[in-house]
PDB file of C-alpha atoms in Angstrom:
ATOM      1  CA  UNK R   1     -12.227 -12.315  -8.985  1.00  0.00           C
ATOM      2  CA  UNK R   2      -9.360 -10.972 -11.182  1.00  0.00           C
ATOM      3  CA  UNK R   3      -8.726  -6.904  -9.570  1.00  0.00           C
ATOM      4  CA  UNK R   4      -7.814  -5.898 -13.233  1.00  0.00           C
ATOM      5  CA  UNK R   5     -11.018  -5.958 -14.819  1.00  0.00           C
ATOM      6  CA  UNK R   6     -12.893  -4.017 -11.706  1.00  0.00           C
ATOM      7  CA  UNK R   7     -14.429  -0.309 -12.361  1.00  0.00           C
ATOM      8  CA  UNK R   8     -16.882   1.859 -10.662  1.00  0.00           C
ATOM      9  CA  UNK R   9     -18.957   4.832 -11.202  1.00  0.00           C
ATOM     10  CA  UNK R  10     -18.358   6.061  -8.042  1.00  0.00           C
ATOM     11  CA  UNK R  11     -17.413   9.682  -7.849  1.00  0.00           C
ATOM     12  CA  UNK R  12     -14.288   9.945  -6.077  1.00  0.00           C
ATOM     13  CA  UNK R  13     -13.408  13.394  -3.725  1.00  0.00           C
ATOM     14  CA  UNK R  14      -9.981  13.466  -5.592  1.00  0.00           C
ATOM     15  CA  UNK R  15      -8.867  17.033  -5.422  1.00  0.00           C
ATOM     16  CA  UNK R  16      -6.419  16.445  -3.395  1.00  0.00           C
ATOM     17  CA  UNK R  17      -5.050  12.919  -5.308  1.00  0.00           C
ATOM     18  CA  UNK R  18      -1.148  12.694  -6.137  1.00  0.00           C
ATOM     19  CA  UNK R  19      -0.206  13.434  -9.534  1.00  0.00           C
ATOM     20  CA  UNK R  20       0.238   9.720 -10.540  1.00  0.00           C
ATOM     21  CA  UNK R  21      -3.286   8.435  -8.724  1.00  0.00           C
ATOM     22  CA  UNK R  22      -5.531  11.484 -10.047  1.00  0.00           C
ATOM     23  CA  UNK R  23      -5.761  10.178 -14.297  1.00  0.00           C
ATOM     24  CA  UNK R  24      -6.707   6.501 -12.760  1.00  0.00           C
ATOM     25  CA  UNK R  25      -8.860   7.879 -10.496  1.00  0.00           C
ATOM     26  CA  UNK R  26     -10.700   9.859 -12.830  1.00  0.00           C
ATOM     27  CA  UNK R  27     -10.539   6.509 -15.223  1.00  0.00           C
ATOM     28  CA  UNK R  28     -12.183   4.556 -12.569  1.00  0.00           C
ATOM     29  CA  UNK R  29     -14.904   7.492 -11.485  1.00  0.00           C
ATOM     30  CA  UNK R  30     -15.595   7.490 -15.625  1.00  0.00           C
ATOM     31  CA  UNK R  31     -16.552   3.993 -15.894  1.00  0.00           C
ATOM     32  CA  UNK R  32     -19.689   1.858 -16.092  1.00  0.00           C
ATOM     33  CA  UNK R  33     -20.407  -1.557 -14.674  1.00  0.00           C
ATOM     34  CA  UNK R  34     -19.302  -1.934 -11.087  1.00  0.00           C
ATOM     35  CA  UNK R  35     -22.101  -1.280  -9.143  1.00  0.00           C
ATOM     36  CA  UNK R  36     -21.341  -3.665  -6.525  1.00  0.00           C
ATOM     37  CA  UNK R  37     -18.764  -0.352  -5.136  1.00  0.00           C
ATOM     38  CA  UNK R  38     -22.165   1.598  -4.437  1.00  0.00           C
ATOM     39  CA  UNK R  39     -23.697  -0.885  -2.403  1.00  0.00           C
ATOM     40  CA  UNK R  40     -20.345  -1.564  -0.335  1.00  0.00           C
ATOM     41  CA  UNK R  41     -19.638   1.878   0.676  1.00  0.00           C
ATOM     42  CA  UNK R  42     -23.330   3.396   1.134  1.00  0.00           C
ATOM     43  CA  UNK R  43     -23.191   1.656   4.840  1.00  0.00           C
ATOM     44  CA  UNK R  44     -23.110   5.481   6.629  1.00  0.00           C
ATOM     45  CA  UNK R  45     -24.078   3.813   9.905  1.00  0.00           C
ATOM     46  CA  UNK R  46     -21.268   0.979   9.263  1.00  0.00           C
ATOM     47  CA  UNK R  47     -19.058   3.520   8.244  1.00  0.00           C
ATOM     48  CA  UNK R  48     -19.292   5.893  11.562  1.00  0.00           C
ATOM     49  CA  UNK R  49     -19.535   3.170  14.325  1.00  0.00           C
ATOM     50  CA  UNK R  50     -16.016   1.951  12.322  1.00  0.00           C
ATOM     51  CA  UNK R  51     -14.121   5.618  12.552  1.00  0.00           C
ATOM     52  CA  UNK R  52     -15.687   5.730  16.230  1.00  0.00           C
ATOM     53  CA  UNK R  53     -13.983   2.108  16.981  1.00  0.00           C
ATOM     54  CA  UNK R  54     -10.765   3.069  15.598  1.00  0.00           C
ATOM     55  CA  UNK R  55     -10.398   6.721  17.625  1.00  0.00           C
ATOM     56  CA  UNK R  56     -11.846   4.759  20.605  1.00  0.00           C
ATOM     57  CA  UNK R  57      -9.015   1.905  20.257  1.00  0.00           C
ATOM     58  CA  UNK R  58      -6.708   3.696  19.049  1.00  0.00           C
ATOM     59  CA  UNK R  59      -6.399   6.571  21.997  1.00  0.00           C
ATOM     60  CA  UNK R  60      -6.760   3.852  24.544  1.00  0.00           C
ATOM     61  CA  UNK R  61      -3.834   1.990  22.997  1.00  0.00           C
ATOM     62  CA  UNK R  62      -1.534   5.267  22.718  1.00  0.00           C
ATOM     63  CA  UNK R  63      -2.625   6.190  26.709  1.00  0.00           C
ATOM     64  CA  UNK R  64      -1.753   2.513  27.391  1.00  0.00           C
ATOM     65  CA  UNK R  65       1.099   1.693  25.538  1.00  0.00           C
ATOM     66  CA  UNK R  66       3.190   5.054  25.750  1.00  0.00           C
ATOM     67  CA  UNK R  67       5.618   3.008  28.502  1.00  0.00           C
ATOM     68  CA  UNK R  68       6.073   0.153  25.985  1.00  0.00           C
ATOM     69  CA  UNK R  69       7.193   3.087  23.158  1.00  0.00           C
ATOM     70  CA  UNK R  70       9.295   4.686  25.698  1.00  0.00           C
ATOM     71  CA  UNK R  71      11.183   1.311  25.937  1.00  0.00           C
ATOM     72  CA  UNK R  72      11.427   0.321  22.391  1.00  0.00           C
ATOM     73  CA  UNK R  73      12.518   4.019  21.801  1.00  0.00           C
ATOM     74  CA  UNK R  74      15.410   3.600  24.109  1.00  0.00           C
ATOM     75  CA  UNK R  75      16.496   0.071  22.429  1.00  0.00           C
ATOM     76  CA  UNK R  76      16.382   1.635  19.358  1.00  0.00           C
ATOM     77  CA  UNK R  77      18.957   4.963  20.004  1.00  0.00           C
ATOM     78  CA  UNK R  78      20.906   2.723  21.943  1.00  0.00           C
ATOM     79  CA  UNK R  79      21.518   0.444  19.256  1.00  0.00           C
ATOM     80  CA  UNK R  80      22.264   2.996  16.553  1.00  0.00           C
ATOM     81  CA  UNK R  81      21.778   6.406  17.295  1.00  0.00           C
ATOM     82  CA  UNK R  82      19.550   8.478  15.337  1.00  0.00           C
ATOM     83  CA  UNK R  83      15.246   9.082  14.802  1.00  0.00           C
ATOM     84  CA  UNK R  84      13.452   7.233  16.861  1.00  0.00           C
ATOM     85  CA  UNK R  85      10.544   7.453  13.921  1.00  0.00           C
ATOM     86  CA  UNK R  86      10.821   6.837  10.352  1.00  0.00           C
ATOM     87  CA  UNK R  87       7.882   8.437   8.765  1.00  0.00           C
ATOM     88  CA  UNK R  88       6.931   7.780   4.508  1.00  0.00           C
ATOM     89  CA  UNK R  89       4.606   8.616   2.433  1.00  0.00           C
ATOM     90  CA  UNK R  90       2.165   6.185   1.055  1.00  0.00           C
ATOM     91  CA  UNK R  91      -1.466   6.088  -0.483  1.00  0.00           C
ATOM     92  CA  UNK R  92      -4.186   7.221   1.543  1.00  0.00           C
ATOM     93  CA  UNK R  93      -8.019   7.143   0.625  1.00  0.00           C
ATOM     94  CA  UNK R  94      -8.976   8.926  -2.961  1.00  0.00           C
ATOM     95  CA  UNK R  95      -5.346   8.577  -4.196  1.00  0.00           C
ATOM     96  CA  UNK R  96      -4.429  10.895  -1.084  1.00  0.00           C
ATOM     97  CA  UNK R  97      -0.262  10.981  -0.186  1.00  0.00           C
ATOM     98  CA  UNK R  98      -0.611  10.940   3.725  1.00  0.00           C
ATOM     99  CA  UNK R  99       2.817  10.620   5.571  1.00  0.00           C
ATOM    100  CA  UNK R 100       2.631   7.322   7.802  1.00  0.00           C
ATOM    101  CA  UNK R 101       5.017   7.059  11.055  1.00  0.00           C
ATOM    102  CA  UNK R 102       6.656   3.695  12.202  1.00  0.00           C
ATOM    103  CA  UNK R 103       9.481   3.061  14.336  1.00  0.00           C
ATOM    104  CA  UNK R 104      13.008   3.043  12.782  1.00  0.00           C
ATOM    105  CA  UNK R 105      14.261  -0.669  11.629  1.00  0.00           C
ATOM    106  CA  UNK R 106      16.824   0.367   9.836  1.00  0.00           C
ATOM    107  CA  UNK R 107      20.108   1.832   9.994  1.00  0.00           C
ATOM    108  CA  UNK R 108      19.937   5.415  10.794  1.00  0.00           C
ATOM    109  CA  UNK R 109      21.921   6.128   7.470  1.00  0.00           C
ATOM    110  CA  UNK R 110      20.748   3.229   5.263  1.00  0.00           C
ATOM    111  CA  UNK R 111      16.999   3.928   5.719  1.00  0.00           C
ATOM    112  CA  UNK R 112      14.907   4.117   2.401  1.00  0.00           C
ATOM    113  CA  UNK R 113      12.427   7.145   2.529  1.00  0.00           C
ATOM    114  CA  UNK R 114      11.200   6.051  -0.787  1.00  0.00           C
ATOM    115  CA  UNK R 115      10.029   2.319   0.239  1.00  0.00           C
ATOM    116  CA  UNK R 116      10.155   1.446  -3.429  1.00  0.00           C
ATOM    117  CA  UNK R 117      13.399  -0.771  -2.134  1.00  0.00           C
ATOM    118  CA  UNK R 118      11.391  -3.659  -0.799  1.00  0.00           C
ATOM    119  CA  UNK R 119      13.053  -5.269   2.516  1.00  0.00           C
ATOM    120  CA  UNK R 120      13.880  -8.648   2.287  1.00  0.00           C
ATOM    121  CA  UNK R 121      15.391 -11.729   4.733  1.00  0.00           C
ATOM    122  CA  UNK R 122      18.646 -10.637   6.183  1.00  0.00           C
ATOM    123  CA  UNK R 123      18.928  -7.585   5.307  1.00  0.00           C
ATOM    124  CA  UNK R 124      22.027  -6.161   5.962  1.00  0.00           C
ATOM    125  CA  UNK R 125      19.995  -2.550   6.288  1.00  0.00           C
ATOM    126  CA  UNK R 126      18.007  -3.684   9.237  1.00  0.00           C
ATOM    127  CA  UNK R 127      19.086  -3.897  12.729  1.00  0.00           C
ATOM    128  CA  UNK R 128      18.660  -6.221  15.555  1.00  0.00           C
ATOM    129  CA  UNK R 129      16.358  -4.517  17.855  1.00  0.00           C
ATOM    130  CA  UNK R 130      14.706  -3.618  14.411  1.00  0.00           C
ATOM    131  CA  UNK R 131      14.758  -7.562  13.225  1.00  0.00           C
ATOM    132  CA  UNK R 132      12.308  -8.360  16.588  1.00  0.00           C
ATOM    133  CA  UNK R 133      10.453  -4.976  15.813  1.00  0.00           C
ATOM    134  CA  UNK R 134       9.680  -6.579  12.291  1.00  0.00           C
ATOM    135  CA  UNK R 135       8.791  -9.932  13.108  1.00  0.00           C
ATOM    136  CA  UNK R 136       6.861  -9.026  15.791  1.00  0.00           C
ATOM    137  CA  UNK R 137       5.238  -6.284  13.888  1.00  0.00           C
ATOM    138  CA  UNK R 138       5.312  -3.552  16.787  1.00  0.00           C
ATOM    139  CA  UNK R 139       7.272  -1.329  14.424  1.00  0.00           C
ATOM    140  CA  UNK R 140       3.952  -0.303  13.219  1.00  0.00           C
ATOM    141  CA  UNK R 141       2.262   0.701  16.595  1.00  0.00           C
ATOM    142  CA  UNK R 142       3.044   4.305  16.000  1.00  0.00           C
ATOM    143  CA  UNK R 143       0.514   4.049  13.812  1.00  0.00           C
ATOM    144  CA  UNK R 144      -1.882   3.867  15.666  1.00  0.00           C
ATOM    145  CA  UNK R 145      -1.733   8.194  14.790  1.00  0.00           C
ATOM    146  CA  UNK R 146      -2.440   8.020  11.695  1.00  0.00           C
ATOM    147  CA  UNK R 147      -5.465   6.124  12.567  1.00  0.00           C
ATOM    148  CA  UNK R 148      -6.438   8.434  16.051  1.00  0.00           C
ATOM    149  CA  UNK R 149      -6.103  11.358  13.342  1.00  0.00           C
ATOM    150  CA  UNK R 150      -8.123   9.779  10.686  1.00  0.00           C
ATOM    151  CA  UNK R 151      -5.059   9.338   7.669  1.00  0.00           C
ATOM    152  CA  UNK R 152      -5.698   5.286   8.507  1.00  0.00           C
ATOM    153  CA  UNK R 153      -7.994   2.580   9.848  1.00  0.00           C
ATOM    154  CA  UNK R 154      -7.624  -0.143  12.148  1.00  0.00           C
ATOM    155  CA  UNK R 155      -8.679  -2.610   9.090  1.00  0.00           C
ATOM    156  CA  UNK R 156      -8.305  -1.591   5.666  1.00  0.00           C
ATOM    157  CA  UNK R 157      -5.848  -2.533   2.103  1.00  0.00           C
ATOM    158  CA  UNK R 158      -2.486  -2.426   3.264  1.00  0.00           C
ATOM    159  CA  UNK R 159      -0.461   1.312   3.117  1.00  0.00           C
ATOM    160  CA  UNK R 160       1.228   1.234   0.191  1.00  0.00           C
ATOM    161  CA  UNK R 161       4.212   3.095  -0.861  1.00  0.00           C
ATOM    162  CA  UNK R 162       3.737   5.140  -4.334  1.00  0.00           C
ATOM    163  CA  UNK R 163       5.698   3.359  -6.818  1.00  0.00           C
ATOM    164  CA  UNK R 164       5.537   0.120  -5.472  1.00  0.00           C
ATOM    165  CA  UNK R 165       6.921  -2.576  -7.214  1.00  0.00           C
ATOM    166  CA  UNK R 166       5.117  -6.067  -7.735  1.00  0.00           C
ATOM    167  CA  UNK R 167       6.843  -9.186  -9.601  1.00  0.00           C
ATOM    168  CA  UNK R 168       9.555  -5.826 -10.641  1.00  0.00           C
ATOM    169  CA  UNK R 169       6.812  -3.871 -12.862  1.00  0.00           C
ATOM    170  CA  UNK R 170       4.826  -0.535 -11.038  1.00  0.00           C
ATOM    171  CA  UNK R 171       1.637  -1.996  -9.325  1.00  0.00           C
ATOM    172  CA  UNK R 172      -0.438   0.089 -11.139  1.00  0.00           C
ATOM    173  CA  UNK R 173       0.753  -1.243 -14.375  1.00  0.00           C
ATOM    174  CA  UNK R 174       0.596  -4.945 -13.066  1.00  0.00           C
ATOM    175  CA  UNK R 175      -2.906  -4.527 -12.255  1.00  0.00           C
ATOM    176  CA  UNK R 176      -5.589  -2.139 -13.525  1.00  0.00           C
ATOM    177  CA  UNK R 177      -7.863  -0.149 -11.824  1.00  0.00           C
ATOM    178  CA  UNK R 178      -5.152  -0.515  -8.983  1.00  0.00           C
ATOM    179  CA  UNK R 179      -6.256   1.842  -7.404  1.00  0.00           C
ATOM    180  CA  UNK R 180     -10.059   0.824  -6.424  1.00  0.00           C
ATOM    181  CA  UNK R 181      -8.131  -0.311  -3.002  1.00  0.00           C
ATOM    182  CA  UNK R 182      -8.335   3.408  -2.539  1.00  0.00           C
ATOM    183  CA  UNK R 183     -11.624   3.992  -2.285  1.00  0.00           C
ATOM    184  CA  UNK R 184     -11.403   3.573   1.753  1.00  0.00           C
ATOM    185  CA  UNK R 185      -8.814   4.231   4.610  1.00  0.00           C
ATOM    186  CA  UNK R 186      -5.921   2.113   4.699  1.00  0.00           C
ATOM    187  CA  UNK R 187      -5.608  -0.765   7.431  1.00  0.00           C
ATOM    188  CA  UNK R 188      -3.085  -1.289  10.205  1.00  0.00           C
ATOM    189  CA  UNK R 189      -3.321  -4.598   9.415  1.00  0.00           C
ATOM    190  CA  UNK R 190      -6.409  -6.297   6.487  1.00  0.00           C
ATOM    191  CA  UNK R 191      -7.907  -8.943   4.896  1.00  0.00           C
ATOM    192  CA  UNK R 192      -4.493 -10.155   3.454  1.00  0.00           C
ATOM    193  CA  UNK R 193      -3.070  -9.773   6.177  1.00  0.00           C
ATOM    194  CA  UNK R 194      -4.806 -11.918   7.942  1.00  0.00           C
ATOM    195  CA  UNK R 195      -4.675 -14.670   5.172  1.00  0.00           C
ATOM    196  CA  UNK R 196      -0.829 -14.237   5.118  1.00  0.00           C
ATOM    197  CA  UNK R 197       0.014 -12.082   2.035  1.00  0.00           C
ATOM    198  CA  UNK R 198       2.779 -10.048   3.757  1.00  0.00           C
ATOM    199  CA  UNK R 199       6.392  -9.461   2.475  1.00  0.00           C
ATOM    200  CA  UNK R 200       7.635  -8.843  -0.634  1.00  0.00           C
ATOM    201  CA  UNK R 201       5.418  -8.687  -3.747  1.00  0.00           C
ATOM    202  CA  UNK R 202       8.100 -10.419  -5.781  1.00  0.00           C
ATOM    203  CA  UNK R 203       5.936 -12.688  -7.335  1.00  0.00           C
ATOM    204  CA  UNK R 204       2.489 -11.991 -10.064  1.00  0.00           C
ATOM    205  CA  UNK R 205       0.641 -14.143  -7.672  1.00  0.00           C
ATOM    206  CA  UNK R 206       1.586 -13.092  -4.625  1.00  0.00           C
ATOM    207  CA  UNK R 207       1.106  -9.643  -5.711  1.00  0.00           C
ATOM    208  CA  UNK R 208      -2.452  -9.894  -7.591  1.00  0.00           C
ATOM    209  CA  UNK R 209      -3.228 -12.044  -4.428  1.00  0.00           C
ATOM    210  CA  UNK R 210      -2.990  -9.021  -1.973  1.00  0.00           C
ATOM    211  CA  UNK R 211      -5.336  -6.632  -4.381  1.00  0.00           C
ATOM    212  CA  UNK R 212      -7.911  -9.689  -4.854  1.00  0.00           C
ATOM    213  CA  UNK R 213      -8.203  -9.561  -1.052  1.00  0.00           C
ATOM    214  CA  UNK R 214      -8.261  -5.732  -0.570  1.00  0.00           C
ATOM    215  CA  UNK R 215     -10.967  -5.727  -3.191  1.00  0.00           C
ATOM    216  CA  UNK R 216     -12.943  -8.742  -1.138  1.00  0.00           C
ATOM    217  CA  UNK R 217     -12.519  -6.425   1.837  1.00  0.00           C
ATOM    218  CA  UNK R 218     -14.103  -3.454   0.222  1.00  0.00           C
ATOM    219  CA  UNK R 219     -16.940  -5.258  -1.447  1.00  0.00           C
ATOM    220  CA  UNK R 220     -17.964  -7.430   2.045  1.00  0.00           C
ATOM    221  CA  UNK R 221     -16.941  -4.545   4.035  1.00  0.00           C
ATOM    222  CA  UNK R 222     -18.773  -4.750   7.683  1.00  0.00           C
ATOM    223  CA  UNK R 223     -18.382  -4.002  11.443  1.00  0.00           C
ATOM    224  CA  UNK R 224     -18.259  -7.338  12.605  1.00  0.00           C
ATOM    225  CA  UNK R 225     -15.678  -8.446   9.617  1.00  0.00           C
ATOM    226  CA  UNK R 226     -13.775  -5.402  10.987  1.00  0.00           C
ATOM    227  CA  UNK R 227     -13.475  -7.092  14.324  1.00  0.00           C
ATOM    228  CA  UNK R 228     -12.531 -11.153  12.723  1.00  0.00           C
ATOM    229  CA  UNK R 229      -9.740  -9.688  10.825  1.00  0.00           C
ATOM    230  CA  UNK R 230      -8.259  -7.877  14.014  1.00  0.00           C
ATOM    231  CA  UNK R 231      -8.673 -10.968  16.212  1.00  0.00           C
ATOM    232  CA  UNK R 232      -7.736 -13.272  13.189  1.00  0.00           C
ATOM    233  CA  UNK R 233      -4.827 -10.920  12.928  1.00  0.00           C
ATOM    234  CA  UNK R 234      -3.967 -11.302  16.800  1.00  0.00           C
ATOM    235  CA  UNK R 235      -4.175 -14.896  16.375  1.00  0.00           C
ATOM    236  CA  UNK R 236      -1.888 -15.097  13.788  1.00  0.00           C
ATOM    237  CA  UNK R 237       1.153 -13.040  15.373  1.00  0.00           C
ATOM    238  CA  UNK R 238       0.778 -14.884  18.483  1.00  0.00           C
ATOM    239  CA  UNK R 239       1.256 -18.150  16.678  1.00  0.00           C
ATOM    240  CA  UNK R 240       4.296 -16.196  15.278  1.00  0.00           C
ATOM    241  CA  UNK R 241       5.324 -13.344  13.386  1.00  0.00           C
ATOM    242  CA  UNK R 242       6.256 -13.361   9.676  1.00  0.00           C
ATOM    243  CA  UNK R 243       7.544  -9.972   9.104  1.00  0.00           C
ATOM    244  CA  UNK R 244      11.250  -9.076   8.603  1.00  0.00           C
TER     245      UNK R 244
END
């Protein structure tokens, strides 16, 4: 399936869409031919049992795991003083800026609010407790927020940044209709996640790879695929972690 020829007649709720998301948007709500984008999102039933999953796991996890971010807070400030948090803005459902939290990687004075920097190996802007936090991917657990306040899902297209780069030209212009990835909350972790396309876009392929699957996601979008990709996600970081 190649993302840049997709379109829907959806009407999209896009009052409140950034500047550069609300002319695709209303591109994408003016065209004809995609009517496989109705039949994935009218699932109401599929739709609230999924926000009910992701409050119900996602307050358990914060009650649980406030100890564990206690811990990792201290490693962090004792390393190199400073935030605790690094929050960002980033794409949220209907083209959407929401402000996303994670906890700080970087340097306290070399962090990039922006994200349109892209980290890559050894970089000499992330720390060491912040290398582990990365690999491991618990640097997004505070997260789990977004998702108890309904900015994010448990499963969903990736967060990204606005601007993003892919193969060094702005995603949107690399693939049309870009934004169709939109049309539903974005993940804590996703279908391309789970089939490894994490890490720099730096690469046409790598980067139309990730929207192909976000695309897949939305158009096979179910409960019960909900639940493989967070156990196939599990899976995968306990064979090992490939962030950095």
């Amino acid at each position: 399936m190649n993302p840049g020829t997709l379109s829907t007649t959806l009407p999209l709720r896009s009052t409140s869409a950034a500047p550069g998301a609300q002319a695709e948007l209303d591109a994408i709500s003016a065209s004809r031919g995609s009517s496989w984008i109705h039949a994935a999102l009218d699932k109401p039933f599929q739709f609230a049992v999924k926000r009910s999953m992701d409050i119900g796991v996602s307050g358990f996890a914060l009650l649980v795991l406030l100890p564990f971010f206690l811990m990792i807070a201290a490693a962090i400030v004792i390393e190199n003083r400073g935030p605790v948090l690094f929050s960002q803005q980033r794409w949220g459902r209907g083209g959407k800026l929401i402000r996303i939290y994670k906890f700080r990687s970087m340097r306290s004075d070399m962090c990039d609010v922006s994200g349109v920097r892209q980290t890559t190996a050894n970089d000499p802007r992330v720390t060491r407790v912040g290398a582990f936090l990365r690999k491991t991917n618990l640097d997004e657990l505070p997260q789990l927020i977004n998702i108890l306040i309904g900015d994010m899902s448990l499963v969903g297209p990736r967060c990204h940044v606005p601007k993003m780069l892919a193969a060094g030209v702005l995603y949107e212009d690399l693939v049309r209709d870009y934004h169709i990835r939109h049309l539903v909350r974005p993940g804590l972790t996703g279908l391309a996640q789970m089939n490894g396309y994490r890490g720099p876009t730096d690469t046409e392929e790598a980067a139309r790879g990730r929207i192909v699957h976000d695309i897949e996601y939305i158009k096979t979008f179910s409960v019960l695929q909900d639940i493989r990709i967070i156990i196939g996600t599990a899976v995968r970081e306990f064979r090992g972690g490939t962030g950095f």
